[in-house]
PDB file of C-alpha atoms in Angstrom:
ATOM      1  CA  MET A   1       0.000   0.000   0.000  1.00  0.00           C
ATOM      2  CA  LYS A   2       1.241   3.468  -0.885  1.00  0.00           C
ATOM      3  CA  LEU A   3       0.716   6.078   1.821  1.00  0.00           C
ATOM      4  CA  GLU A   4      -0.599   9.514   0.867  1.00  0.00           C
ATOM      5  CA  THR A   5       1.894  11.153   3.216  1.00  0.00           C
ATOM      6  CA  THR A   6       4.616   9.212   4.949  1.00  0.00           C
ATOM      7  CA  PHE A   7       5.660  10.032   8.485  1.00  0.00           C
ATOM      8  CA  ALA A   8       9.084  11.066   7.153  1.00  0.00           C
ATOM      9  CA  ASN A   9       7.454  13.478   4.693  1.00  0.00           C
ATOM     10  CA  LEU A  10       5.317  14.875   7.465  1.00  0.00           C
ATOM     11  CA  GLN A  11       8.330  15.481   9.716  1.00  0.00           C
ATOM     12  CA  GLU A  12      10.240  17.072   6.821  1.00  0.00           C
ATOM     13  CA  MET A  13       7.296  19.373   6.099  1.00  0.00           C
ATOM     14  CA  LYS A  14       7.194  20.366   9.757  1.00  0.00           C
ATOM     15  CA  VAL A  15      10.861  21.362   9.872  1.00  0.00           C
ATOM     16  CA  MET A  16      10.941  23.074   6.493  1.00  0.00           C
ATOM     17  CA  SER A  17       7.725  25.037   7.079  1.00  0.00           C
ATOM     18  CA  THR A  18       9.039  27.259   9.876  1.00  0.00           C
ATOM     19  CA  GLY A  19       8.603  30.902   8.987  1.00  0.00           C
ATOM     20  CA  ASN A  20       6.507  30.302   5.863  1.00  0.00           C
ATOM     21  CA  PRO A  21       2.717  30.628   6.343  1.00  0.00           C
ATOM     22  CA  GLU A  22       1.878  28.705   3.147  1.00  0.00           C
ATOM     23  CA  LYS A  23       4.105  25.788   4.118  1.00  0.00           C
ATOM     24  CA  ILE A  24       2.756  25.852   7.672  1.00  0.00           C
ATOM     25  CA  ALA A  25      -0.797  25.610   6.302  1.00  0.00           C
ATOM     26  CA  ALA A  26       0.166  22.721   3.991  1.00  0.00           C
ATOM     27  CA  TYR A  27       1.856  20.917   6.876  1.00  0.00           C
ATOM     28  CA  THR A  28      -1.145  21.458   9.161  1.00  0.00           C
ATOM     29  CA  MET A  29      -3.529  20.025   6.576  1.00  0.00           C
ATOM     30  CA  ALA A  30      -1.275  17.021   5.877  1.00  0.00           C
ATOM     31  CA  GLU A  31      -0.882  16.383   9.605  1.00  0.00           C
ATOM     32  CA  ARG A  32      -4.649  16.535  10.101  1.00  0.00           C
ATOM     33  CA  ARG A  33      -5.236  14.021   7.270  1.00  0.00           C
ATOM     34  CA  TYR A  34      -2.545  11.737   8.722  1.00  0.00           C
ATOM     35  CA  LYS A  35      -4.059  11.861  12.219  1.00  0.00           C
ATOM     36  CA  ASP A  36      -7.558  11.312  10.822  1.00  0.00           C
ATOM     37  CA  THR A  37      -6.319   8.240   8.947  1.00  0.00           C
ATOM     38  CA  ILE A  38      -4.742   6.877  12.123  1.00  0.00           C
ATOM     39  CA  ALA A  39      -7.929   7.536  14.109  1.00  0.00           C
ATOM     40  CA  GLU A  40      -9.959   5.773  11.415  1.00  0.00           C
ATOM     41  CA  LEU A  41      -7.709   2.705  11.257  1.00  0.00           C
ATOM     42  CA  PHE A  42      -6.668   2.291  14.886  1.00  0.00           C
ATOM     43  CA  HIS A  43      -9.560   2.241  17.335  1.00  0.00           C
ATOM     44  CA  GLU A  44     -10.940  -0.101  19.965  1.00  0.00           C
ATOM     45  CA  ASP A  45     -13.219  -1.953  17.561  1.00  0.00           C
ATOM     46  CA  ALA A  46     -10.317  -2.699  15.191  1.00  0.00           C
ATOM     47  CA  GLY A  47      -8.489  -4.659  17.850  1.00  0.00           C
ATOM     48  CA  VAL A  48      -5.148  -3.194  16.737  1.00  0.00           C
ATOM     49  CA  GLU A  49      -3.218  -0.706  18.813  1.00  0.00           C
ATOM     50  CA  PHE A  50      -1.350   2.251  17.351  1.00  0.00           C
ATOM     51  CA  HIS A  51       2.196   2.649  18.625  1.00  0.00           C
ATOM     52  CA  GLU A  52       4.131   5.892  18.160  1.00  0.00           C
ATOM     53  CA  HIS A  53       7.371   3.874  18.182  1.00  0.00           C
ATOM     54  CA  PRO A  54       6.439   0.372  17.026  1.00  0.00           C
ATOM     55  CA  SER A  55       8.740  -2.597  17.488  1.00  0.00           C
ATOM     56  CA  GLU A  56       9.945  -4.718  14.592  1.00  0.00           C
ATOM     57  CA  SER A  57       8.079  -7.757  15.925  1.00  0.00           C
ATOM     58  CA  TYR A  58       4.781  -5.861  16.234  1.00  0.00           C
ATOM     59  CA  VAL A  59       5.041  -4.559  12.673  1.00  0.00           C
ATOM     60  CA  THR A  60       5.994  -8.001  11.359  1.00  0.00           C
ATOM     61  CA  ASP A  61       2.963  -9.511  13.103  1.00  0.00           C
ATOM     62  CA  LEU A  62       0.687  -6.905  11.506  1.00  0.00           C
ATOM     63  CA  GLU A  63       2.221  -7.506   8.079  1.00  0.00           C
ATOM     64  CA  THR A  64       1.685 -11.272   8.472  1.00  0.00           C
ATOM     65  CA  LYS A  65      -1.921 -10.711   9.517  1.00  0.00           C
ATOM     66  CA  ALA A  66      -2.464  -8.391   6.539  1.00  0.00           C
ATOM     67  CA  ALA A  67      -0.985 -10.919   4.107  1.00  0.00           C
ATOM     68  CA  GLU A  68      -3.168 -13.695   5.483  1.00  0.00           C
ATOM     69  CA  SER A  69      -6.400 -11.722   5.567  1.00  0.00           C
ATOM     70  CA  GLY A  70      -5.900  -9.723   2.362  1.00  0.00           C
ATOM     71  CA  ASP A  71      -7.955  -6.968   3.981  1.00  0.00           C
ATOM     72  CA  PRO A  72      -6.984  -3.492   2.662  1.00  0.00           C
ATOM     73  CA  THR A  73      -7.513  -2.028   6.130  1.00  0.00           C
ATOM     74  CA  ASP A  74      -5.047  -4.479   7.660  1.00  0.00           C
ATOM     75  CA  LYS A  75      -2.585  -3.670   4.877  1.00  0.00           C
ATOM     76  CA  ALA A  76      -2.991   0.059   5.572  1.00  0.00           C
ATOM     77  CA  ARG A  77      -2.342  -0.442   9.281  1.00  0.00           C
ATOM     78  CA  ALA A  78       0.768  -2.486   8.578  1.00  0.00           C
ATOM     79  CA  ALA A  79       2.019   0.084   6.043  1.00  0.00           C
ATOM     80  CA  ILE A  80       1.585   2.978   8.481  1.00  0.00           C
ATOM     81  CA  LEU A  81       3.428   1.230  11.273  1.00  0.00           C
ATOM     82  CA  ARG A  82       6.176  -0.037   8.914  1.00  0.00           C
ATOM     83  CA  ASP A  83       6.605   3.546   7.723  1.00  0.00           C
ATOM     84  CA  ARG A  84       7.006   4.799  11.283  1.00  0.00           C
ATOM     85  CA  LEU A  85       9.464   2.031  12.142  1.00  0.00           C
ATOM     86  CA  ASP A  86      11.544   2.814   9.041  1.00  0.00           C
ATOM     87  CA  TYR A  87      11.513   6.522   9.898  1.00  0.00           C
ATOM     88  CA  TYR A  88      12.836   5.976  13.408  1.00  0.00           C
ATOM     89  CA  ASP A  89      15.466   3.516  12.155  1.00  0.00           C
ATOM     90  CA  ALA A  90      16.697   6.125   9.649  1.00  0.00           C
ATOM     91  CA  GLU A  91      16.740   8.808  12.347  1.00  0.00           C
ATOM     92  CA  LYS A  92      19.331   6.818  14.275  1.00  0.00           C
ATOM     93  CA  THR A  93      21.968   7.381  11.585  1.00  0.00           C
ATOM     94  CA  LYS A  94      20.904  10.702  10.095  1.00  0.00           C
ATOM     95  CA  HIS A  95      23.556  12.636  12.019  1.00  0.00           C
ATOM     96  CA  PHE A  96      26.289  10.658  10.217  1.00  0.00           C
ATOM     97  CA  ASP A  97      24.932  11.763   6.833  1.00  0.00           C
ATOM     98  CA  TRP A  98      24.746  15.367   7.996  1.00  0.00           C
ATOM     99  CA  ARG A  99      28.311  15.267   9.274  1.00  0.00           C
ATOM    100  CA  ILE A 100      29.509  13.964   5.908  1.00  0.00           C
ATOM    101  CA  SER A 101      27.562  16.713   4.113  1.00  0.00           C
ATOM    102  CA  ARG A 102      28.965  19.379   6.409  1.00  0.00           C
ATOM    103  CA  GLU A 103      32.520  18.197   5.774  1.00  0.00           C
ATOM    104  CA  ARG A 104      31.925  18.073   2.009  1.00  0.00           C
ATOM    105  CA  PHE A 105      30.566  21.632   2.015  1.00  0.00           C
ATOM    106  CA  ARG A 106      33.531  22.932   3.983  1.00  0.00           C
ATOM    107  CA  LYS A 107      35.865  21.223   1.551  1.00  0.00           C
ATOM    108  CA  LEU A 108      34.011  22.807  -1.387  1.00  0.00           C
ATOM    109  CA  LEU A 109      34.486  26.247   0.111  1.00  0.00           C
ATOM    110  CA  VAL A 110      38.132  25.773   1.084  1.00  0.00           C
ATOM    111  CA  GLU A 111      39.270  24.079  -2.122  1.00  0.00           C
ATOM    112  CA  GLY A 112      37.120  26.227  -4.393  1.00  0.00           C
ATOM    113  CA  GLY A 113      35.083  23.451  -5.980  1.00  0.00           C
ATOM    114  CA  LYS A 114      31.931  23.974  -8.057  1.00  0.00           C
ATOM    115  CA  VAL A 115      28.826  24.520  -5.947  1.00  0.00           C
ATOM    116  CA  THR A 116      25.631  23.158  -7.488  1.00  0.00           C
ATOM    117  CA  GLY A 117      22.026  24.054  -6.784  1.00  0.00           C
ATOM    118  CA  ALA A 118      21.616  20.645  -5.132  1.00  0.00           C
ATOM    119  CA  ASP A 119      24.465  21.534  -2.743  1.00  0.00           C
ATOM    120  CA  VAL A 120      22.701  24.760  -1.800  1.00  0.00           C
ATOM    121  CA  GLN A 121      19.394  22.939  -1.213  1.00  0.00           C
ATOM    122  CA  GLU A 122      21.086  20.274   0.897  1.00  0.00           C
ATOM    123  CA  ALA A 123      22.862  22.950   2.956  1.00  0.00           C
ATOM    124  CA  TYR A 124      19.512  24.694   3.460  1.00  0.00           C
ATOM    125  CA  ARG A 125      17.904  21.460   4.700  1.00  0.00           C
ATOM    126  CA  LEU A 126      20.853  20.840   6.991  1.00  0.00           C
ATOM    127  CA  ALA A 127      20.597  24.342   8.444  1.00  0.00           C
ATOM    128  CA  LYS A 128      16.827  23.984   8.951  1.00  0.00           C
ATOM    129  CA  HIS A 129      17.137  20.602  10.653  1.00  0.00           C
ATOM    130  CA  THR A 130      20.038  21.541  12.916  1.00  0.00           C
ATOM    131  CA  PRO A 131      19.947  25.324  13.183  1.00  0.00           C
ATOM    132  CA  SER A 132      23.186  26.891  14.336  1.00  0.00           C
ATOM    133  CA  VAL A 133      25.180  29.952  13.440  1.00  0.00           C
ATOM    134  CA  GLU A 134      27.838  27.742  11.861  1.00  0.00           C
ATOM    135  CA  LEU A 135      25.398  25.927   9.564  1.00  0.00           C
ATOM    136  CA  MET A 136      23.528  29.094   8.589  1.00  0.00           C
ATOM    137  CA  SER A 137      26.887  30.668   7.709  1.00  0.00           C
ATOM    138  CA  LEU A 138      27.869  27.598   5.697  1.00  0.00           C
ATOM    139  CA  TYR A 139      24.563  27.756   3.817  1.00  0.00           C
ATOM    140  CA  SER A 140      24.981  31.481   3.140  1.00  0.00           C
ATOM    141  CA  GLN A 141      28.509  31.026   1.833  1.00  0.00           C
ATOM    142  CA  LEU A 142      27.465  28.181  -0.465  1.00  0.00           C
ATOM    143  CA  LYS A 143      24.483  30.161  -1.725  1.00  0.00           C
ATOM    144  CA  ARG A 144      26.655  33.194  -2.446  1.00  0.00           C
ATOM    145  CA  LYS A 145      29.300  31.082  -4.191  1.00  0.00           C
ATOM    146  CA  HIS A 146      26.615  29.358  -6.292  1.00  0.00           C
ATOM    147  CA  GLY A 147      25.127  32.762  -7.188  1.00  0.00           C
ATOM    148  CA  GLU A 148      28.519  34.003  -8.340  1.00  0.00           C
ATOM    149  CA  GLY A 149      28.709  31.095 -10.737  1.00  0.00           C
ATOM    150  CA  ASN A 150      31.789  29.664  -8.990  1.00  0.00           C
TER     151      ASN A 150
END
């Protein structure tokens, strides 16, 4: 089952929306739809509990149940909880990726390499996710260097 909005997308929208009323409104609507979907699928009558941080075994059990029953509702429940589990697993190592990006950006600036638009966007995301003076400065320098055409 393909989710309309994944939990990772929702969290990304939340971080990237700060300071932008249009993005805040889009995030709020997406969050409301996500919570409504959870409320619709996970309730007392369903007999399935919603876990903010599901365990691998719980998700595997739900996926097995969904495969056996073939019920689209069971598949949706399993997909939502698998999505959340995958998100939290990825969060455990995200700081390694950001450290590598930060080092690559510094190297670009020091060695005078070509700065691409993708580099600027990645630096912006990094600065939004982990706001600090250092990262905002790094983003600004990359943006300026990209604007100058290297």
